JSON list of C-alpha atoms and ligand atoms in Angstrom, two decimals:
[
{"chain": "G", "resi": 418, "resn": "MET", "atom": "CA", "xyz": [28.34, -5.33, -0.22]},
{"chain": "G", "resi": 419, "resn": "GLU", "atom": "CA", "xyz": [26.80, -2.30, 1.43]},
{"chain": "G", "resi": 420, "resn": "ARG", "atom": "CA", "xyz": [25.34, 0.97, 0.15]},
{"chain": "G", "resi": 421, "resn": "THR", "atom": "CA", "xyz": [25.54, 4.44, 1.62]},
{"chain": "G", "resi": 422, "resn": "LEU", "atom": "CA", "xyz": [24.34, 7.92, 0.68]},
{"chain": "G", "resi": 423, "resn": "SER", "atom": "CA", "xyz": [26.90, 10.62, -0.03]},
{"chain": "G", "resi": 424, "resn": "ILE", "atom": "CA", "xyz": [26.18, 14.31, -0.45]},
{"chain": "G", "resi": 425, "resn": "ILE", "atom": "CA", "xyz": [28.66, 16.88, -1.68]},
{"chain": "G", "resi": 426, "resn": "LYS", "atom": "CA", "xyz": [27.24, 19.87, 0.19]},
{"chain": "G", "resi": 427, "resn": "PRO", "atom": "CA", "xyz": [26.76, 23.37, -1.29]},
{"chain": "G", "resi": 428, "resn": "ASP", "atom": "CA", "xyz": [30.17, 24.54, -0.03]},
{"chain": "G", "resi": 429, "resn": "GLY", "atom": "CA", "xyz": [31.89, 21.62, -1.77]},
{"chain": "G", "resi": 430, "resn": "VAL", "atom": "CA", "xyz": [30.02, 22.11, -5.05]},
{"chain": "G", "resi": 431, "resn": "GLY", "atom": "CA", "xyz": [30.51, 25.89, -4.91]},
{"chain": "G", "resi": 432, "resn": "ARG", "atom": "CA", "xyz": [34.25, 25.57, -4.37]},
{"chain": "G", "resi": 433, "resn": "GLY", "atom": "CA", "xyz": [34.73, 23.18, -7.28]},
{"chain": "G", "resi": 434, "resn": "LEU", "atom": "CA", "xyz": [35.38, 20.06, -5.19]},
{"chain": "G", "resi": 435, "resn": "ILE", "atom": "CA", "xyz": [33.07, 17.58, -6.97]},
{"chain": "G", "resi": 436, "resn": "GLY", "atom": "CA", "xyz": [35.94, 16.00, -8.91]},
{"chain": "G", "resi": 437, "resn": "GLU", "atom": "CA", "xyz": [38.25, 15.88, -5.90]},
{"chain": "G", "resi": 438, "resn": "VAL", "atom": "CA", "xyz": [35.65, 14.11, -3.77]},
{"chain": "G", "resi": 439, "resn": "VAL", "atom": "CA", "xyz": [34.66, 11.63, -6.49]},
{"chain": "G", "resi": 440, "resn": "LYS", "atom": "CA", "xyz": [38.34, 10.90, -7.18]},
{"chain": "G", "resi": 441, "resn": "ARG", "atom": "CA", "xyz": [38.87, 9.94, -3.53]},
{"chain": "G", "resi": 442, "resn": "LEU", "atom": "CA", "xyz": [35.77, 7.72, -3.50]},
{"chain": "G", "resi": 443, "resn": "GLU", "atom": "CA", "xyz": [36.82, 5.87, -6.64]},
{"chain": "G", "resi": 444, "resn": "ALA", "atom": "CA", "xyz": [40.41, 5.52, -5.43]},
{"chain": "G", "resi": 445, "resn": "ASN", "atom": "CA", "xyz": [39.06, 3.80, -2.31]},
{"chain": "G", "resi": 446, "resn": "ASP", "atom": "CA", "xyz": [36.82, 1.22, -3.99]},
{"chain": "G", "resi": 447, "resn": "LEU", "atom": "CA", "xyz": [33.55, 3.00, -3.36]},
{"chain": "G", "resi": 448, "resn": "THR", "atom": "CA", "xyz": [31.57, 2.56, -6.57]},
{"chain": "G", "resi": 449, "resn": "VAL", "atom": "CA", "xyz": [29.13, 5.28, -7.68]},
{"chain": "G", "resi": 450, "resn": "LYS", "atom": "CA", "xyz": [25.81, 3.52, -8.38]},
{"chain": "G", "resi": 451, "resn": "ALA", "atom": "CA", "xyz": [23.71, 6.69, -8.76]},
{"chain": "G", "resi": 452, "resn": "MET", "atom": "CA", "xyz": [24.49, 10.39, -8.98]},
{"chain": "G", "resi": 453, "resn": "LYS", "atom": "CA", "xyz": [22.61, 13.63, -9.54]},
{"chain": "G", "resi": 454, "resn": "MET", "atom": "CA", "xyz": [22.76, 17.33, -8.82]},
{"chain": "G", "resi": 455, "resn": "ILE", "atom": "CA", "xyz": [19.88, 18.84, -6.88]},
{"chain": "G", "resi": 456, "resn": "ARG", "atom": "CA", "xyz": [18.94, 22.09, -5.21]},
{"chain": "G", "resi": 457, "resn": "MET", "atom": "CA", "xyz": [16.96, 21.22, -2.09]},
{"chain": "G", "resi": 458, "resn": "SER", "atom": "CA", "xyz": [13.95, 23.21, -0.96]},
{"chain": "G", "resi": 459, "resn": "THR", "atom": "CA", "xyz": [13.69, 24.13, 2.71]},
{"chain": "G", "resi": 460, "resn": "THR", "atom": "CA", "xyz": [11.03, 21.45, 3.21]},
{"chain": "G", "resi": 461, "resn": "GLN", "atom": "CA", "xyz": [13.24, 18.82, 1.58]},
{"chain": "G", "resi": 462, "resn": "ALA", "atom": "CA", "xyz": [16.24, 19.76, 3.72]},
{"chain": "G", "resi": 463, "resn": "GLN", "atom": "CA", "xyz": [14.13, 19.75, 6.89]},
{"chain": "G", "resi": 464, "resn": "GLY", "atom": "CA", "xyz": [12.82, 16.29, 6.02]},
{"chain": "G", "resi": 465, "resn": "PHE", "atom": "CA", "xyz": [16.29, 14.95, 5.32]},
{"chain": "G", "resi": 466, "resn": "TYR", "atom": "CA", "xyz": [17.65, 16.27, 8.63]},
{"chain": "G", "resi": 467, "resn": "ALA", "atom": "CA", "xyz": [14.49, 15.54, 10.67]},
{"chain": "G", "resi": 468, "resn": "VAL", "atom": "CA", "xyz": [16.58, 13.58, 13.22]},
{"chain": "G", "resi": 469, "resn": "HIS", "atom": "CA", "xyz": [18.31, 16.87, 14.07]},
{"chain": "G", "resi": 470, "resn": "LYS", "atom": "CA", "xyz": [15.11, 18.98, 14.31]},
{"chain": "G", "resi": 471, "resn": "ASP", "atom": "CA", "xyz": [15.59, 19.75, 18.01]},
{"chain": "G", "resi": 472, "resn": "ARG", "atom": "CA", "xyz": [19.29, 20.62, 17.74]},
{"chain": "G", "resi": 473, "resn": "PRO", "atom": "CA", "xyz": [20.27, 24.31, 18.01]},
{"chain": "G", "resi": 474, "resn": "PHE", "atom": "CA", "xyz": [21.96, 24.23, 14.58]},
{"chain": "G", "resi": 475, "resn": "PHE", "atom": "CA", "xyz": [18.92, 22.84, 12.70]},
{"chain": "G", "resi": 476, "resn": "GLY", "atom": "CA", "xyz": [17.79, 26.17, 11.22]},
{"chain": "G", "resi": 477, "resn": "SER", "atom": "CA", "xyz": [21.25, 27.17, 10.15]},
{"chain": "G", "resi": 478, "resn": "LEU", "atom": "CA", "xyz": [22.01, 23.70, 8.75]},
{"chain": "G", "resi": 479, "resn": "THR", "atom": "CA", "xyz": [18.85, 23.52, 6.63]},
{"chain": "G", "resi": 480, "resn": "GLU", "atom": "CA", "xyz": [19.45, 27.06, 5.38]},
{"chain": "G", "resi": 481, "resn": "PHE", "atom": "CA", "xyz": [23.01, 26.13, 4.39]},
{"chain": "G", "resi": 482, "resn": "MET", "atom": "CA", "xyz": [21.88, 22.93, 2.65]},
{"chain": "G", "resi": 483, "resn": "THR", "atom": "CA", "xyz": [19.42, 24.92, 0.52]},
{"chain": "G", "resi": 484, "resn": "SER", "atom": "CA", "xyz": [21.92, 27.71, -0.28]},
{"chain": "G", "resi": 485, "resn": "GLY", "atom": "CA", "xyz": [23.13, 26.07, -3.49]},
{"chain": "G", "resi": 486, "resn": "PRO", "atom": "CA", "xyz": [23.22, 22.82, -5.41]},
{"chain": "G", "resi": 487, "resn": "CYS", "atom": "CA", "xyz": [24.34, 19.53, -3.87]},
{"chain": "G", "resi": 488, "resn": "VAL", "atom": "CA", "xyz": [25.57, 16.37, -5.59]},
{"chain": "G", "resi": 489, "resn": "VAL", "atom": "CA", "xyz": [23.89, 13.29, -4.14]},
{"chain": "G", "resi": 490, "resn": "MET", "atom": "CA", "xyz": [25.30, 9.82, -4.76]},
{"chain": "G", "resi": 491, "resn": "VAL", "atom": "CA", "xyz": [24.68, 6.22, -3.86]},
{"chain": "G", "resi": 492, "resn": "LEU", "atom": "CA", "xyz": [27.98, 4.51, -3.10]},
{"chain": "G", "resi": 493, "resn": "GLU", "atom": "CA", "xyz": [28.50, 0.78, -2.93]},
{"chain": "G", "resi": 494, "resn": "GLY", "atom": "CA", "xyz": [31.33, -1.30, -1.51]},
{"chain": "G", "resi": 495, "resn": "GLU", "atom": "CA", "xyz": [32.48, -3.63, 1.20]},
{"chain": "G", "resi": 496, "resn": "ASN", "atom": "CA", "xyz": [31.70, -1.95, 4.55]},
{"chain": "G", "resi": 497, "resn": "ALA", "atom": "CA", "xyz": [30.84, 1.21, 2.57]},
{"chain": "G", "resi": 498, "resn": "ILE", "atom": "CA", "xyz": [29.15, 3.15, 5.39]},
{"chain": "G", "resi": 499, "resn": "GLU", "atom": "CA", "xyz": [32.09, 3.01, 7.75]},
{"chain": "G", "resi": 500, "resn": "ARG", "atom": "CA", "xyz": [34.79, 3.29, 5.07]},
{"chain": "G", "resi": 501, "resn": "TYR", "atom": "CA", "xyz": [33.19, 6.39, 3.56]},
{"chain": "G", "resi": 502, "resn": "ARG", "atom": "CA", "xyz": [32.87, 8.00, 7.01]},
{"chain": "G", "resi": 503, "resn": "THR", "atom": "CA", "xyz": [36.57, 7.32, 7.56]},
{"chain": "G", "resi": 504, "resn": "LEU", "atom": "CA", "xyz": [37.36, 9.07, 4.26]},
{"chain": "G", "resi": 505, "resn": "MET", "atom": "CA", "xyz": [35.18, 12.05, 5.27]},
{"chain": "G", "resi": 506, "resn": "GLY", "atom": "CA", "xyz": [36.77, 12.54, 8.70]},
{"chain": "G", "resi": 507, "resn": "ALA", "atom": "CA", "xyz": [35.20, 13.92, 11.89]},
{"chain": "G", "resi": 508, "resn": "THR", "atom": "CA", "xyz": [32.19, 16.27, 11.72]},
{"chain": "G", "resi": 509, "resn": "ASN", "atom": "CA", "xyz": [34.36, 19.01, 13.21]},
{"chain": "G", "resi": 510, "resn": "PHE", "atom": "CA", "xyz": [37.22, 19.45, 10.73]},
{"chain": "G", "resi": 511, "resn": "LYS", "atom": "CA", "xyz": [39.49, 20.56, 13.57]},
{"chain": "G", "resi": 512, "resn": "GLU", "atom": "CA", "xyz": [39.24, 17.02, 14.95]},
{"chain": "G", "resi": 513, "resn": "ALA", "atom": "CA", "xyz": [39.43, 15.26, 11.57]},
{"chain": "G", "resi": 514, "resn": "ALA", "atom": "CA", "xyz": [42.34, 12.94, 10.82]},
{"chain": "G", "resi": 515, "resn": "GLU", "atom": "CA", "xyz": [45.08, 13.89, 8.34]},
{"chain": "G", "resi": 516, "resn": "GLY", "atom": "CA", "xyz": [44.24, 13.08, 4.74]},
{"chain": "G", "resi": 517, "resn": "THR", "atom": "CA", "xyz": [40.46, 13.09, 5.22]},
{"chain": "G", "resi": 518, "resn": "ILE", "atom": "CA", "xyz": [38.14, 15.16, 3.03]},
{"chain": "G", "resi": 519, "resn": "ARG", "atom": "CA", "xyz": [37.03, 17.36, 5.92]},
{"chain": "G", "resi": 520, "resn": "LYS", "atom": "CA", "xyz": [40.57, 17.87, 7.24]},
{"chain": "G", "resi": 521, "resn": "ASP", "atom": "CA", "xyz": [41.73, 18.92, 3.79]},
{"chain": "G", "resi": 522, "resn": "PHE", "atom": "CA", "xyz": [38.76, 21.06, 2.72]},
{"chain": "G", "resi": 523, "resn": "ALA", "atom": "CA", "xyz": [36.22, 21.90, 5.44]},
{"chain": "G", "resi": 524, "resn": "THR", "atom": "CA", "xyz": [36.15, 25.47, 6.73]},
{"chain": "G", "resi": 525, "resn": "ASP", "atom": "CA", "xyz": [33.54, 25.25, 9.47]},
{"chain": "G", "resi": 526, "resn": "ILE", "atom": "CA", "xyz": [31.78, 22.62, 11.64]},
{"chain": "G", "resi": 527, "resn": "GLU", "atom": "CA", "xyz": [28.66, 23.18, 9.53]},
{"chain": "G", "resi": 528, "resn": "LYS", "atom": "CA", "xyz": [30.26, 23.78, 6.12]},
{"chain": "G", "resi": 529, "resn": "ASN", "atom": "CA", "xyz": [32.07, 20.48, 6.08]},
{"chain": "G", "resi": 530, "resn": "VAL", "atom": "CA", "xyz": [31.88, 19.61, 2.35]},
{"chain": "G", "resi": 531, "resn": "VAL", "atom": "CA", "xyz": [30.31, 16.15, 2.56]},
{"chain": "G", "resi": 532, "resn": "HIS", "atom": "CA", "xyz": [27.63, 14.06, 4.21]},
{"chain": "G", "resi": 533, "resn": "GLY", "atom": "CA", "xyz": [27.61, 10.29, 4.72]},
{"chain": "G", "resi": 534, "resn": "SER", "atom": "CA", "xyz": [25.02, 7.95, 6.22]},
{"chain": "G", "resi": 535, "resn": "ASP", "atom": "CA", "xyz": [25.93, 6.69, 9.68]},
{"chain": "G", "resi": 536, "resn": "ALA", "atom": "CA", "xyz": [24.21, 3.26, 9.87]},
{"chain": "G", "resi": 537, "resn": "PRO", "atom": "CA", "xyz": [22.41, 0.74, 7.61]},
{"chain": "G", "resi": 538, "resn": "GLU", "atom": "CA", "xyz": [18.92, 1.99, 8.58]},
{"chain": "G", "resi": 539, "resn": "THR", "atom": "CA", "xyz": [19.81, 5.63, 7.97]},
{"chain": "G", "resi": 540, "resn": "ALA", "atom": "CA", "xyz": [21.47, 4.68, 4.67]},
{"chain": "G", "resi": 541, "resn": "ARG", "atom": "CA", "xyz": [18.26, 2.97, 3.53]},
{"chain": "G", "resi": 542, "resn": "PHE", "atom": "CA", "xyz": [16.16, 6.00, 4.52]},
{"chain": "G", "resi": 543, "resn": "GLU", "atom": "CA", "xyz": [18.56, 8.52, 2.97]},
{"chain": "G", "resi": 544, "resn": "ILE", "atom": "CA", "xyz": [19.00, 6.63, -0.32]},
{"chain": "G", "resi": 545, "resn": "GLY", "atom": "CA", "xyz": [15.23, 6.30, -0.63]},
{"chain": "G", "resi": 546, "resn": "TYR", "atom": "CA", "xyz": [14.83, 10.00, 0.13]},
{"chain": "G", "resi": 547, "resn": "PHE", "atom": "CA", "xyz": [16.64, 10.98, -3.08]},
{"chain": "G", "resi": 548, "resn": "PHE", "atom": "CA", "xyz": [16.56, 7.99, -5.44]},
{"chain": "G", "resi": 549, "resn": "ASN", "atom": "CA", "xyz": [14.04, 5.46, -6.67]},
{"chain": "G", "resi": 550, "resn": "SER", "atom": "CA", "xyz": [15.13, 1.95, -7.64]},
{"chain": "G", "resi": 551, "resn": "LEU", "atom": "CA", "xyz": [15.22, 2.77, -11.39]},
{"chain": "G", "resi": 552, "resn": "GLU", "atom": "CA", "xyz": [17.86, 5.45, -10.75]},
{"chain": "G", "resi": 553, "resn": "ILE", "atom": "CA", "xyz": [20.33, 3.09, -9.05]},
{"chain": "G", "resi": 554, "resn": "VAL", "atom": "CA", "xyz": [22.29, 0.88, -11.42]},
{"chain": "G", "resi": 555, "resn": "ALA", "atom": "CA", "xyz": [22.25, -2.84, -10.65]},
{"chain": "W", "resi": 988, "resn": "ATP", "atom": "P1", "xyz": [26.72, 14.25, 8.17]},
{"chain": "W", "resi": 988, "resn": "ATP", "atom": "O1", "xyz": [25.42, 13.78, 8.81]},
{"chain": "W", "resi": 988, "resn": "ATP", "atom": "O2", "xyz": [26.58, 15.54, 7.40]},
{"chain": "W", "resi": 988, "resn": "ATP", "atom": "O3", "xyz": [27.42, 13.19, 7.41]},
{"chain": "W", "resi": 988, "resn": "ATP", "atom": "P2", "xyz": [27.94, 13.91, 10.69]},
{"chain": "W", "resi": 988, "resn": "ATP", "atom": "O4", "xyz": [27.19, 12.63, 10.79]},
{"chain": "W", "resi": 988, "resn": "ATP", "atom": "O5", "xyz": [29.42, 13.89, 10.88]},
{"chain": "W", "resi": 988, "resn": "ATP", "atom": "O6", "xyz": [27.72, 14.62, 9.33]},
{"chain": "W", "resi": 988, "resn": "ATP", "atom": "P3", "xyz": [25.85, 15.05, 12.35]},
{"chain": "W", "resi": 988, "resn": "ATP", "atom": "O7", "xyz": [26.02, 15.03, 13.82]},
{"chain": "W", "resi": 988, "resn": "ATP", "atom": "O8", "xyz": [24.93, 14.06, 11.71]},
{"chain": "W", "resi": 988, "resn": "ATP", "atom": "O9", "xyz": [27.32, 14.96, 11.69]},
{"chain": "W", "resi": 988, "resn": "ATP", "atom": "O10", "xyz": [25.42, 16.52, 11.93]},
{"chain": "W", "resi": 988, "resn": "ATP", "atom": "C1", "xyz": [24.91, 16.75, 10.64]},
{"chain": "W", "resi": 988, "resn": "ATP", "atom": "C2", "xyz": [25.50, 18.01, 10.10]},
{"chain": "W", "resi": 988, "resn": "ATP", "atom": "O11", "xyz": [25.07, 19.11, 10.90]},
{"chain": "W", "resi": 988, "resn": "ATP", "atom": "C3", "xyz": [27.03, 18.09, 10.14]},
{"chain": "W", "resi": 988, "resn": "ATP", "atom": "O12", "xyz": [27.65, 17.47, 9.06]},
{"chain": "W", "resi": 988, "resn": "ATP", "atom": "C4", "xyz": [27.25, 19.58, 10.11]},
{"chain": "W", "resi": 988, "resn": "ATP", "atom": "O13", "xyz": [27.08, 20.10, 8.78]},
{"chain": "W", "resi": 988, "resn": "ATP", "atom": "C5", "xyz": [26.09, 20.08, 10.97]},
{"chain": "W", "resi": 988, "resn": "ATP", "atom": "N1", "xyz": [26.50, 20.22, 12.39]},
{"chain": "W", "resi": 988, "resn": "ATP", "atom": "C6", "xyz": [26.73, 19.21, 13.27]},
{"chain": "W", "resi": 988, "resn": "ATP", "atom": "N2", "xyz": [27.07, 19.67, 14.48]},
{"chain": "W", "resi": 988, "resn": "ATP", "atom": "C7", "xyz": [27.04, 21.03, 14.37]},
{"chain": "W", "resi": 988, "resn": "ATP", "atom": "C8", "xyz": [27.29, 22.10, 15.26]},
{"chain": "W", "resi": 988, "resn": "ATP", "atom": "N3", "xyz": [27.63, 21.88, 16.53]},
{"chain": "W", "resi": 988, "resn": "ATP", "atom": "N4", "xyz": [27.16, 23.37, 14.78]},
{"chain": "W", "resi": 988, "resn": "ATP", "atom": "C9", "xyz": [26.82, 23.59, 13.49]},
{"chain": "W", "resi": 988, "resn": "ATP", "atom": "N5", "xyz": [26.56, 22.63, 12.59]},
{"chain": "W", "resi": 988, "resn": "ATP", "atom": "C10", "xyz": [26.67, 21.36, 13.02]},
{"chain": "W", "resi": 989, "resn": "MG", "atom": "MG1", "xyz": [25.09, 12.48, 10.42]}
]
């Protein structure tokens, strides 16, 4: 069993896609172990995306992520990190496979509806960034 962090980004929440995303997770044996809605401050978004701080899109990305509420979730399942990334599709929706969340709903390379951790170490960091152990069901 593995855990990963999922975020439904402000474009996804704003367009009424919470249910659609959660439906796809549950249909694919990714169990929601924690869930909450948050509105990130600029400092919080910059801390979350610190690995991207030198990328040209960092300012725009952190501004977008603070532009409205996000739904953050801890997902659990066999090989959850990779399986959730497969469900999300490529970062650039134009390159995303048919049937993926980003192919079906993303409108922009930045406004791509969802986030998912990319490795066990980043999953641990990202889950801990938003949740304490009491907030994650056993
Ligand atoms: P995420 O980390 O959100 O799950 P990812 O791992 O597919 O997505 P990263 O390379 O980690 O993509 O980039 C993080 C986020 O930064 C992307 O999801 C997207 O919102 C934004 N982003 C990435 N590349 C670009 C770009 N070239 N221009 C604008 N925004 C970008
Ligand atoms: Mg990433």
